[in-house]
Amino acid sequence: MTRLESDYYSYMEFDPEHTREVLRHYVPMFKDRDPVLELGCGRGEFLGLLEEAGVKAKGVDSDEGMVDKARADGLDVWCGDAIAFLHGDPVPGPYQGVFCAHLVEHLTPDQAGELLAGVRRVLAPGGRFVAVTPNPACYAVLSHDFWRDPTHVRFYDLPLLEFLCRQAGLEVEETGTNPANHPGPPPEYLVPEPLVHPPVDNLVEQAMGRLPASLDHHDRKGRVTEHHDPEWAYQLAHVVKELAGRLHETTEALRELRRAHDKLVQGLYQSNETYVVARG
């Protein structure tokens, strides 16, 4: 047994309410599927959400500090190794649902295979298994968030997790990302919409419409006394319209560059976690 994870959570001051908001996304997946077993239940946030939803559940965690906190909240939690629990005799099932959030990344591939084989062992026929894990396609997770936890071992992306589930005899039903855990890129990484002024062409046309009258000189009685050749003005208008067209092309290129930049940034900052849903 250990207290490393619970000590780490306390040191980092992880907000349990934020954890609950993120985990709430998975509660409907276990509607009418009790009893549910949560592996690596931690402080019991998900167990509490299931209880609120009227779903009977119990949890397993190897961290004594986490177990003490969950039990203090009146939750049914066993302190011990999840893999050993799943392969114990007698079989501690069957369960209509098995859930684990941010557990597999603490395991080697061999241990992950053992875990999933154990899930298949305790899961009732047609029961549902949901595994949640950090998303390696998210730049923030890949570059620093994942490595802050001293108990993390490796990433498991969705194709690998699907493969391991199938190897264990579980039928994958769905995969996805959690929209409740998608903070997106930092605002300062996004480019503001370029300022676009009214088309210059319109201004040129308005000015040219007033040109003939402006070139005529009138006496006090309103009679035209002198008329200037407007050719120079039309040439100037042509130059201005040409510049306006090039400015418009530059503006559109800037917009395309902004859209490409935002797509790149949004692609880097995907949802922080992915999940796979499988059936026993």
PDB file of C-alpha atoms in Angstrom:
ATOM      1  CA  MET A   1       0.000   0.000   0.000  1.00  0.00           C
ATOM      2  CA  THR A   2       1.081   3.618  -0.506  1.00  0.00           C
ATOM      3  CA  ARG A   3       0.104   7.229   0.152  1.00  0.00           C
ATOM      4  CA  LEU A   4       2.122   8.746  -2.696  1.00  0.00           C
ATOM      5  CA  GLU A   5      -0.869   9.558  -4.899  1.00  0.00           C
ATOM      6  CA  SER A   6      -2.959  11.063  -2.101  1.00  0.00           C
ATOM      7  CA  ASP A   7       0.041  13.095  -0.903  1.00  0.00           C
ATOM      8  CA  TYR A   8       0.570  14.298  -4.466  1.00  0.00           C
ATOM      9  CA  TYR A   9      -3.110  15.312  -4.789  1.00  0.00           C
ATOM     10  CA  SER A  10      -2.857  17.276  -1.550  1.00  0.00           C
ATOM     11  CA  TYR A  11       0.361  18.964  -2.624  1.00  0.00           C
ATOM     12  CA  MET A  12      -1.109  19.981  -6.007  1.00  0.00           C
ATOM     13  CA  GLU A  13      -4.367  21.078  -4.319  1.00  0.00           C
ATOM     14  CA  PHE A  14      -6.524  19.315  -6.913  1.00  0.00           C
ATOM     15  CA  ASP A  15     -10.101  20.554  -6.654  1.00  0.00           C
ATOM     16  CA  PRO A  16     -12.506  17.635  -6.044  1.00  0.00           C
ATOM     17  CA  GLU A  17     -15.421  19.691  -7.367  1.00  0.00           C
ATOM     18  CA  HIS A  18     -13.654  20.141 -10.707  1.00  0.00           C
ATOM     19  CA  THR A  19     -13.029  16.377 -10.756  1.00  0.00           C
ATOM     20  CA  ARG A  20     -16.738  15.772 -10.177  1.00  0.00           C
ATOM     21  CA  GLU A  21     -17.692  18.107 -13.027  1.00  0.00           C
ATOM     22  CA  VAL A  22     -15.382  16.239 -15.400  1.00  0.00           C
ATOM     23  CA  LEU A  23     -16.529  12.782 -14.255  1.00  0.00           C
ATOM     24  CA  ARG A  24     -20.215  13.722 -14.480  1.00  0.00           C
ATOM     25  CA  HIS A  25     -19.951  13.085 -18.225  1.00  0.00           C
ATOM     26  CA  TYR A  26     -19.697   9.327 -17.600  1.00  0.00           C
ATOM     27  CA  VAL A  27     -22.559   8.879 -15.118  1.00  0.00           C
ATOM     28  CA  PRO A  28     -25.305   8.345 -17.768  1.00  0.00           C
ATOM     29  CA  MET A  29     -23.275   5.462 -19.209  1.00  0.00           C
ATOM     30  CA  PHE A  30     -24.114   3.437 -16.093  1.00  0.00           C
ATOM     31  CA  LYS A  31     -27.811   4.199 -15.791  1.00  0.00           C
ATOM     32  CA  ASP A  32     -29.681   1.063 -14.654  1.00  0.00           C
ATOM     33  CA  ARG A  33     -26.427  -0.913 -14.579  1.00  0.00           C
ATOM     34  CA  ASP A  34     -25.769  -1.443 -10.892  1.00  0.00           C
ATOM     35  CA  PRO A  35     -23.820  -2.749  -9.243  1.00  0.00           C
ATOM     36  CA  VAL A  36     -20.828  -0.839 -10.615  1.00  0.00           C
ATOM     37  CA  LEU A  37     -17.196  -1.401  -9.655  1.00  0.00           C
ATOM     38  CA  GLU A  38     -14.744   1.487  -9.913  1.00  0.00           C
ATOM     39  CA  LEU A  39     -11.073   0.590 -10.178  1.00  0.00           C
ATOM     40  CA  GLY A  40      -8.615   3.149  -8.818  1.00  0.00           C
ATOM     41  CA  CYS A  41     -11.497   5.123  -7.329  1.00  0.00           C
ATOM     42  CA  GLY A  42      -9.254   7.659  -5.580  1.00  0.00           C
ATOM     43  CA  ARG A  43     -11.138   9.999  -3.265  1.00  0.00           C
ATOM     44  CA  GLY A  44     -14.453   8.599  -4.485  1.00  0.00           C
ATOM     45  CA  GLU A  45     -15.785  11.490  -6.565  1.00  0.00           C
ATOM     46  CA  PHE A  46     -17.302   9.184  -9.182  1.00  0.00           C
ATOM     47  CA  LEU A  47     -18.700   6.815  -6.576  1.00  0.00           C
ATOM     48  CA  GLY A  48     -20.431   9.804  -5.004  1.00  0.00           C
ATOM     49  CA  LEU A  49     -21.915  10.827  -8.363  1.00  0.00           C
ATOM     50  CA  LEU A  50     -23.223   7.294  -8.932  1.00  0.00           C
ATOM     51  CA  GLU A  51     -24.767   7.298  -5.462  1.00  0.00           C
ATOM     52  CA  GLU A  52     -26.512  10.591  -6.247  1.00  0.00           C
ATOM     53  CA  ALA A  53     -27.833   9.005  -9.461  1.00  0.00           C
ATOM     54  CA  GLY A  54     -29.205   6.038  -7.513  1.00  0.00           C
ATOM     55  CA  VAL A  55     -26.627   3.556  -8.834  1.00  0.00           C
ATOM     56  CA  LYS A  56     -25.103   1.144  -6.326  1.00  0.00           C
ATOM     57  CA  ALA A  57     -21.318   1.026  -6.553  1.00  0.00           C
ATOM     58  CA  LYS A  58     -18.133   0.132  -4.741  1.00  0.00           C
ATOM     59  CA  GLY A  59     -14.517   1.031  -5.351  1.00  0.00           C
ATOM     60  CA  VAL A  60     -10.977  -0.305  -5.114  1.00  0.00           C
ATOM     61  CA  ASP A  61      -7.814   1.733  -4.599  1.00  0.00           C
ATOM     62  CA  SER A  62      -4.307   0.936  -3.419  1.00  0.00           C
ATOM     63  CA  ASP A  63      -3.619   4.348  -1.877  1.00  0.00           C
ATOM     64  CA  GLU A  64      -4.480   4.355   1.823  1.00  0.00           C
ATOM     65  CA  GLY A  65      -4.917   8.116   1.914  1.00  0.00           C
ATOM     66  CA  MET A  66      -7.423   8.008  -0.938  1.00  0.00           C
ATOM     67  CA  VAL A  67      -9.315   5.123   0.663  1.00  0.00           C
ATOM     68  CA  ASP A  68      -9.476   6.908   4.025  1.00  0.00           C
ATOM     69  CA  LYS A  69     -10.987   9.994   2.361  1.00  0.00           C
ATOM     70  CA  ALA A  70     -13.556   7.925   0.415  1.00  0.00           C
ATOM     71  CA  ARG A  71     -14.564   5.913   3.481  1.00  0.00           C
ATOM     72  CA  ALA A  72     -14.875   9.111   5.525  1.00  0.00           C
ATOM     73  CA  ASP A  73     -17.544  10.150   3.006  1.00  0.00           C
ATOM     74  CA  GLY A  74     -19.428   6.909   3.651  1.00  0.00           C
ATOM     75  CA  LEU A  75     -18.425   5.175   0.416  1.00  0.00           C
ATOM     76  CA  ASP A  76     -17.832   1.430   0.041  1.00  0.00           C
ATOM     77  CA  VAL A  77     -14.143   1.152  -0.875  1.00  0.00           C
ATOM     78  CA  TRP A  78     -11.706  -1.757  -0.573  1.00  0.00           C
ATOM     79  CA  CYS A  79      -8.040  -0.944  -0.022  1.00  0.00           C
ATOM     80  CA  GLY A  80      -5.811  -3.047  -2.216  1.00  0.00           C
ATOM     81  CA  ASP A  81      -4.408  -3.705  -5.669  1.00  0.00           C
ATOM     82  CA  ALA A  82      -7.063  -3.542  -8.390  1.00  0.00           C
ATOM     83  CA  ILE A  83      -5.537  -6.343 -10.481  1.00  0.00           C
ATOM     84  CA  ALA A  84      -5.314  -8.662  -7.471  1.00  0.00           C
ATOM     85  CA  PHE A  85      -8.906  -7.810  -6.568  1.00  0.00           C
ATOM     86  CA  LEU A  86     -10.175  -8.649 -10.068  1.00  0.00           C
ATOM     87  CA  HIS A  87      -8.383 -12.002 -10.105  1.00  0.00           C
ATOM     88  CA  GLY A  88      -9.246 -12.912  -6.517  1.00  0.00           C
ATOM     89  CA  ASP A  89     -11.033 -16.090  -5.503  1.00  0.00           C
ATOM     90  CA  PRO A  90     -13.963 -16.175  -5.232  1.00  0.00           C
ATOM     91  CA  VAL A  91     -14.721 -13.922  -8.192  1.00  0.00           C
ATOM     92  CA  PRO A  92     -15.934 -10.570  -6.770  1.00  0.00           C
ATOM     93  CA  GLY A  93     -18.687 -10.182  -9.357  1.00  0.00           C
ATOM     94  CA  PRO A  94     -20.536 -10.140 -11.516  1.00  0.00           C
ATOM     95  CA  TYR A  95     -20.816  -6.383 -12.032  1.00  0.00           C
ATOM     96  CA  GLN A  96     -23.101  -4.743 -14.550  1.00  0.00           C
ATOM     97  CA  GLY A  97     -20.557  -1.958 -14.948  1.00  0.00           C
ATOM     98  CA  VAL A  98     -16.840  -1.442 -14.378  1.00  0.00           C
ATOM     99  CA  PHE A  99     -15.274   2.007 -14.528  1.00  0.00           C
ATOM    100  CA  CYS A 100     -11.729   3.323 -14.253  1.00  0.00           C
ATOM    101  CA  ALA A 101     -10.577   6.895 -14.783  1.00  0.00           C
ATOM    102  CA  HIS A 102      -6.885   7.701 -15.097  1.00  0.00           C
ATOM    103  CA  LEU A 103      -5.756   4.273 -13.976  1.00  0.00           C
ATOM    104  CA  VAL A 104      -4.314   2.489 -17.027  1.00  0.00           C
ATOM    105  CA  GLU A 105      -1.614   5.138 -17.520  1.00  0.00           C
ATOM    106  CA  HIS A 106      -0.198   4.004 -14.161  1.00  0.00           C
ATOM    107  CA  LEU A 107       0.342   0.486 -15.564  1.00  0.00           C
ATOM    108  CA  THR A 108       2.788  -1.242 -17.879  1.00  0.00           C
ATOM    109  CA  PRO A 109       1.281  -2.918 -20.982  1.00  0.00           C
ATOM    110  CA  ASP A 110       1.462  -6.317 -19.283  1.00  0.00           C
ATOM    111  CA  GLN A 111      -0.302  -4.952 -16.213  1.00  0.00           C
ATOM    112  CA  ALA A 112      -2.909  -3.244 -18.389  1.00  0.00           C
ATOM    113  CA  GLY A 113      -3.566  -6.576 -20.110  1.00  0.00           C
ATOM    114  CA  GLU A 114      -3.988  -8.258 -16.713  1.00  0.00           C
ATOM    115  CA  LEU A 115      -6.359  -5.514 -15.600  1.00  0.00           C
ATOM    116  CA  LEU A 116      -8.567  -5.867 -18.681  1.00  0.00           C
ATOM    117  CA  ALA A 117      -8.580  -9.649 -18.412  1.00  0.00           C
ATOM    118  CA  GLY A 118      -9.757  -9.202 -14.841  1.00  0.00           C
ATOM    119  CA  VAL A 119     -12.463  -6.778 -15.968  1.00  0.00           C
ATOM    120  CA  ARG A 120     -13.707  -9.389 -18.435  1.00  0.00           C
ATOM    121  CA  ARG A 121     -13.703 -11.923 -15.583  1.00  0.00           C
ATOM    122  CA  VAL A 122     -15.919  -9.914 -13.222  1.00  0.00           C
ATOM    123  CA  LEU A 123     -18.151  -8.206 -15.804  1.00  0.00           C
ATOM    124  CA  ALA A 124     -21.610  -9.689 -16.295  1.00  0.00           C
ATOM    125  CA  PRO A 125     -22.547 -10.734 -19.856  1.00  0.00           C
ATOM    126  CA  GLY A 126     -23.558  -7.565 -21.673  1.00  0.00           C
ATOM    127  CA  GLY A 127     -22.114  -5.449 -18.873  1.00  0.00           C
ATOM    128  CA  ARG A 128     -20.396  -2.161 -19.657  1.00  0.00           C
ATOM    129  CA  PHE A 129     -16.765  -1.212 -19.144  1.00  0.00           C
ATOM    130  CA  VAL A 130     -15.550   2.387 -19.453  1.00  0.00           C
ATOM    131  CA  ALA A 131     -11.878   3.364 -19.266  1.00  0.00           C
ATOM    132  CA  VAL A 132     -10.754   6.998 -19.209  1.00  0.00           C
ATOM    133  CA  THR A 133      -7.163   8.056 -19.774  1.00  0.00           C
ATOM    134  CA  PRO A 134      -5.122  11.197 -20.613  1.00  0.00           C
ATOM    135  CA  ASN A 135      -5.156  12.191 -24.275  1.00  0.00           C
ATOM    136  CA  PRO A 136      -1.633  12.085 -25.785  1.00  0.00           C
ATOM    137  CA  ALA A 137      -2.910  14.073 -28.783  1.00  0.00           C
ATOM    138  CA  CYS A 138      -3.372  17.095 -26.492  1.00  0.00           C
ATOM    139  CA  TYR A 139      -0.192  19.179 -26.465  1.00  0.00           C
ATOM    140  CA  ALA A 140      -0.620  20.364 -22.860  1.00  0.00           C
ATOM    141  CA  VAL A 141      -1.047  16.780 -21.658  1.00  0.00           C
ATOM    142  CA  LEU A 142       1.784  15.429 -23.802  1.00  0.00           C
ATOM    143  CA  SER A 143       4.287  18.163 -22.993  1.00  0.00           C
ATOM    144  CA  HIS A 144       3.884  18.621 -19.243  1.00  0.00           C
ATOM    145  CA  ASP A 145       0.587  17.676 -17.518  1.00  0.00           C
ATOM    146  CA  PHE A 146       1.145  13.921 -17.811  1.00  0.00           C
ATOM    147  CA  TRP A 147       4.695  14.018 -16.494  1.00  0.00           C
ATOM    148  CA  ARG A 148       3.818  15.912 -13.329  1.00  0.00           C
ATOM    149  CA  ASP A 149       2.344  12.790 -11.734  1.00  0.00           C
ATOM    150  CA  PRO A 150       5.174  10.670 -10.302  1.00  0.00           C
ATOM    151  CA  THR A 151       3.104   7.472 -10.620  1.00  0.00           C
ATOM    152  CA  HIS A 152       2.413   7.736 -14.367  1.00  0.00           C
ATOM    153  CA  VAL A 153       4.041   5.023 -16.511  1.00  0.00           C
ATOM    154  CA  ARG A 154       3.004   5.553 -20.141  1.00  0.00           C
ATOM    155  CA  PHE A 155       0.298   6.828 -22.500  1.00  0.00           C
ATOM    156  CA  TYR A 156      -2.443   4.633 -23.952  1.00  0.00           C
ATOM    157  CA  ASP A 157      -4.024   6.242 -27.002  1.00  0.00           C
ATOM    158  CA  LEU A 158      -7.436   5.093 -28.227  1.00  0.00           C
ATOM    159  CA  PRO A 159      -6.262   2.605 -30.911  1.00  0.00           C
ATOM    160  CA  LEU A 160      -3.995   0.870 -28.391  1.00  0.00           C
ATOM    161  CA  LEU A 161      -6.669   0.831 -25.706  1.00  0.00           C
ATOM    162  CA  GLU A 162      -9.187  -0.576 -28.191  1.00  0.00           C
ATOM    163  CA  PHE A 163      -6.710  -3.294 -29.156  1.00  0.00           C
ATOM    164  CA  LEU A 164      -6.082  -4.271 -25.532  1.00  0.00           C
ATOM    165  CA  CYS A 165      -9.822  -4.403 -24.855  1.00  0.00           C
ATOM    166  CA  ARG A 166     -10.369  -6.735 -27.810  1.00  0.00           C
ATOM    167  CA  GLN A 167      -7.443  -8.866 -26.704  1.00  0.00           C
ATOM    168  CA  ALA A 168      -9.207  -9.287 -23.373  1.00  0.00           C
ATOM    169  CA  GLY A 169     -12.442 -10.378 -25.047  1.00  0.00           C
ATOM    170  CA  LEU A 170     -14.271  -7.060 -24.661  1.00  0.00           C
ATOM    171  CA  GLU A 171     -16.293  -5.654 -27.559  1.00  0.00           C
ATOM    172  CA  VAL A 172     -15.603  -1.953 -28.118  1.00  0.00           C
ATOM    173  CA  GLU A 173     -18.824   0.029 -28.547  1.00  0.00           C
ATOM    174  CA  GLU A 174     -17.682   3.628 -28.528  1.00  0.00           C
ATOM    175  CA  THR A 175     -14.673   5.892 -28.156  1.00  0.00           C
ATOM    176  CA  GLY A 176     -14.456   9.621 -27.710  1.00  0.00           C
ATOM    177  CA  THR A 177     -13.183  12.662 -25.850  1.00  0.00           C
ATOM    178  CA  ASN A 178     -14.736  14.308 -22.826  1.00  0.00           C
ATOM    179  CA  PRO A 179     -16.126  17.776 -23.670  1.00  0.00           C
ATOM    180  CA  ALA A 180     -16.222  18.578 -19.940  1.00  0.00           C
ATOM    181  CA  ASN A 181     -12.429  18.281 -19.841  1.00  0.00           C
ATOM    182  CA  HIS A 182     -11.584  20.422 -22.850  1.00  0.00           C
ATOM    183  CA  PRO A 183     -10.163  23.751 -21.659  1.00  0.00           C
ATOM    184  CA  GLY A 184      -8.872  24.523 -25.153  1.00  0.00           C
ATOM    185  CA  PRO A 185      -5.801  26.607 -26.007  1.00  0.00           C
ATOM    186  CA  PRO A 186      -4.726  29.539 -23.829  1.00  0.00           C
ATOM    187  CA  PRO A 187      -6.489  32.701 -25.088  1.00  0.00           C
ATOM    188  CA  GLU A 188      -3.173  34.393 -25.801  1.00  0.00           C
ATOM    189  CA  TYR A 189      -2.392  31.671 -28.364  1.00  0.00           C
ATOM    190  CA  LEU A 190      -5.365  32.616 -30.545  1.00  0.00           C
ATOM    191  CA  VAL A 191      -5.193  35.318 -33.213  1.00  0.00           C
ATOM    192  CA  PRO A 192      -7.867  38.054 -33.171  1.00  0.00           C
ATOM    193  CA  GLU A 193     -10.090  38.544 -36.194  1.00  0.00           C
ATOM    194  CA  PRO A 194      -8.343  41.005 -38.579  1.00  0.00           C
ATOM    195  CA  LEU A 195      -9.906  44.460 -38.772  1.00  0.00           C
ATOM    196  CA  VAL A 196     -11.675  44.862 -42.109  1.00  0.00           C
ATOM    197  CA  HIS A 197     -12.677  48.349 -43.275  1.00  0.00           C
ATOM    198  CA  PRO A 198     -15.525  49.012 -45.740  1.00  0.00           C
ATOM    199  CA  PRO A 199     -14.543  48.244 -49.348  1.00  0.00           C
ATOM    200  CA  VAL A 200     -12.506  51.064 -50.896  1.00  0.00           C
ATOM    201  CA  ASP A 201     -14.206  50.447 -54.245  1.00  0.00           C
ATOM    202  CA  ASN A 202     -17.424  51.942 -52.861  1.00  0.00           C
ATOM    203  CA  LEU A 203     -15.651  55.069 -51.721  1.00  0.00           C
ATOM    204  CA  VAL A 204     -13.990  55.473 -55.128  1.00  0.00           C
ATOM    205  CA  GLU A 205     -17.320  55.110 -56.969  1.00  0.00           C
ATOM    206  CA  GLN A 206     -18.915  57.736 -54.732  1.00  0.00           C
ATOM    207  CA  ALA A 207     -16.051  60.135 -55.331  1.00  0.00           C
ATOM    208  CA  MET A 208     -16.136  59.588 -59.079  1.00  0.00           C
ATOM    209  CA  GLY A 209     -19.857  60.300 -59.119  1.00  0.00           C
ATOM    210  CA  ARG A 210     -19.170  63.762 -57.759  1.00  0.00           C
ATOM    211  CA  LEU A 211     -16.159  64.374 -60.038  1.00  0.00           C
ATOM    212  CA  PRO A 212     -17.822  66.056 -63.084  1.00  0.00           C
ATOM    213  CA  ALA A 213     -19.571  68.673 -61.005  1.00  0.00           C
ATOM    214  CA  SER A 214     -16.443  69.405 -58.991  1.00  0.00           C
ATOM    215  CA  LEU A 215     -14.437  70.140 -62.148  1.00  0.00           C
ATOM    216  CA  ASP A 216     -16.839  72.807 -63.440  1.00  0.00           C
ATOM    217  CA  HIS A 217     -16.473  76.425 -62.351  1.00  0.00           C
ATOM    218  CA  HIS A 218     -19.680  78.480 -62.132  1.00  0.00           C
ATOM    219  CA  ASP A 219     -20.381  82.180 -62.023  1.00  0.00           C
ATOM    220  CA  ARG A 220     -22.758  83.795 -59.559  1.00  0.00           C
ATOM    221  CA  LYS A 221     -25.716  82.949 -61.769  1.00  0.00           C
ATOM    222  CA  GLY A 222     -24.774  79.250 -61.844  1.00  0.00           C
ATOM    223  CA  ARG A 223     -23.512  79.223 -65.393  1.00  0.00           C
ATOM    224  CA  VAL A 224     -20.466  77.060 -66.255  1.00  0.00           C
ATOM    225  CA  THR A 225     -17.567  79.378 -67.003  1.00  0.00           C
ATOM    226  CA  GLU A 226     -14.722  76.880 -67.117  1.00  0.00           C
ATOM    227  CA  HIS A 227     -14.470  73.089 -67.541  1.00  0.00           C
ATOM    228  CA  HIS A 228     -11.343  71.093 -66.633  1.00  0.00           C
ATOM    229  CA  ASP A 229     -10.238  67.866 -68.302  1.00  0.00           C
ATOM    230  CA  PRO A 230     -11.063  64.988 -65.818  1.00  0.00           C
ATOM    231  CA  GLU A 231      -8.663  62.477 -67.372  1.00  0.00           C
ATOM    232  CA  TRP A 232      -6.108  62.777 -64.546  1.00  0.00           C
ATOM    233  CA  ALA A 233      -8.815  62.062 -61.968  1.00  0.00           C
ATOM    234  CA  TYR A 234      -9.935  58.905 -63.768  1.00  0.00           C
ATOM    235  CA  GLN A 235      -6.347  57.701 -63.909  1.00  0.00           C
ATOM    236  CA  LEU A 236      -5.990  58.344 -60.180  1.00  0.00           C
ATOM    237  CA  ALA A 237      -9.233  56.470 -59.510  1.00  0.00           C
ATOM    238  CA  HIS A 238      -7.930  53.516 -61.525  1.00  0.00           C
ATOM    239  CA  VAL A 239      -4.760  53.412 -59.415  1.00  0.00           C
ATOM    240  CA  VAL A 240      -6.749  53.598 -56.163  1.00  0.00           C
ATOM    241  CA  LYS A 241      -9.108  50.798 -57.283  1.00  0.00           C
ATOM    242  CA  GLU A 242      -6.132  48.655 -58.223  1.00  0.00           C
ATOM    243  CA  LEU A 243      -4.647  49.206 -54.775  1.00  0.00           C
ATOM    244  CA  ALA A 244      -8.016  48.446 -53.210  1.00  0.00           C
ATOM    245  CA  GLY A 245      -8.166  45.107 -55.048  1.00  0.00           C
ATOM    246  CA  ARG A 246      -4.698  44.153 -53.868  1.00  0.00           C
ATOM    247  CA  LEU A 247      -5.569  45.192 -50.300  1.00  0.00           C
ATOM    248  CA  HIS A 248      -8.658  42.984 -50.457  1.00  0.00           C
ATOM    249  CA  GLU A 249      -6.562  40.021 -51.631  1.00  0.00           C
ATOM    250  CA  THR A 250      -4.092  40.623 -48.784  1.00  0.00           C
ATOM    251  CA  THR A 251      -6.926  40.794 -46.255  1.00  0.00           C
ATOM    252  CA  GLU A 252      -8.390  37.494 -47.477  1.00  0.00           C
ATOM    253  CA  ALA A 253      -4.948  35.875 -47.319  1.00  0.00           C
ATOM    254  CA  LEU A 254      -4.627  37.135 -43.728  1.00  0.00           C
ATOM    255  CA  ARG A 255      -8.003  35.623 -42.876  1.00  0.00           C
ATOM    256  CA  GLU A 256      -6.978  32.273 -44.346  1.00  0.00           C
ATOM    257  CA  LEU A 257      -3.740  32.401 -42.376  1.00  0.00           C
ATOM    258  CA  ARG A 258      -5.693  33.101 -39.180  1.00  0.00           C
ATOM    259  CA  ARG A 259      -8.061  30.196 -39.846  1.00  0.00           C
ATOM    260  CA  ALA A 260      -5.114  27.858 -40.498  1.00  0.00           C
ATOM    261  CA  HIS A 261      -3.387  29.054 -37.325  1.00  0.00           C
ATOM    262  CA  ASP A 262      -6.513  28.502 -35.214  1.00  0.00           C
ATOM    263  CA  LYS A 263      -7.002  25.017 -36.656  1.00  0.00           C
ATOM    264  CA  LEU A 264      -3.404  24.189 -35.737  1.00  0.00           C
ATOM    265  CA  VAL A 265      -3.777  25.499 -32.187  1.00  0.00           C
ATOM    266  CA  GLN A 266      -7.162  23.827 -31.662  1.00  0.00           C
ATOM    267  CA  GLY A 267      -5.663  20.578 -32.960  1.00  0.00           C
ATOM    268  CA  LEU A 268      -2.840  20.817 -30.442  1.00  0.00           C
ATOM    269  CA  TYR A 269      -5.150  21.605 -27.547  1.00  0.00           C
ATOM    270  CA  GLN A 270      -7.725  18.845 -27.795  1.00  0.00           C
ATOM    271  CA  SER A 271      -9.720  17.435 -24.894  1.00  0.00           C
ATOM    272  CA  ASN A 272      -7.472  16.463 -21.998  1.00  0.00           C
ATOM    273  CA  GLU A 273      -8.860  12.947 -21.819  1.00  0.00           C
ATOM    274  CA  THR A 274     -10.202  10.182 -24.031  1.00  0.00           C
ATOM    275  CA  TYR A 275     -12.380   7.203 -23.187  1.00  0.00           C
ATOM    276  CA  VAL A 276     -13.349   3.800 -24.531  1.00  0.00           C
ATOM    277  CA  VAL A 277     -16.649   2.027 -23.860  1.00  0.00           C
ATOM    278  CA  ALA A 278     -16.697  -1.751 -24.184  1.00  0.00           C
ATOM    279  CA  ARG A 279     -19.188  -4.540 -23.568  1.00  0.00           C
ATOM    280  CA  GLY A 280     -18.503  -7.812 -21.847  1.00  0.00           C
TER     281      GLY A 280
END
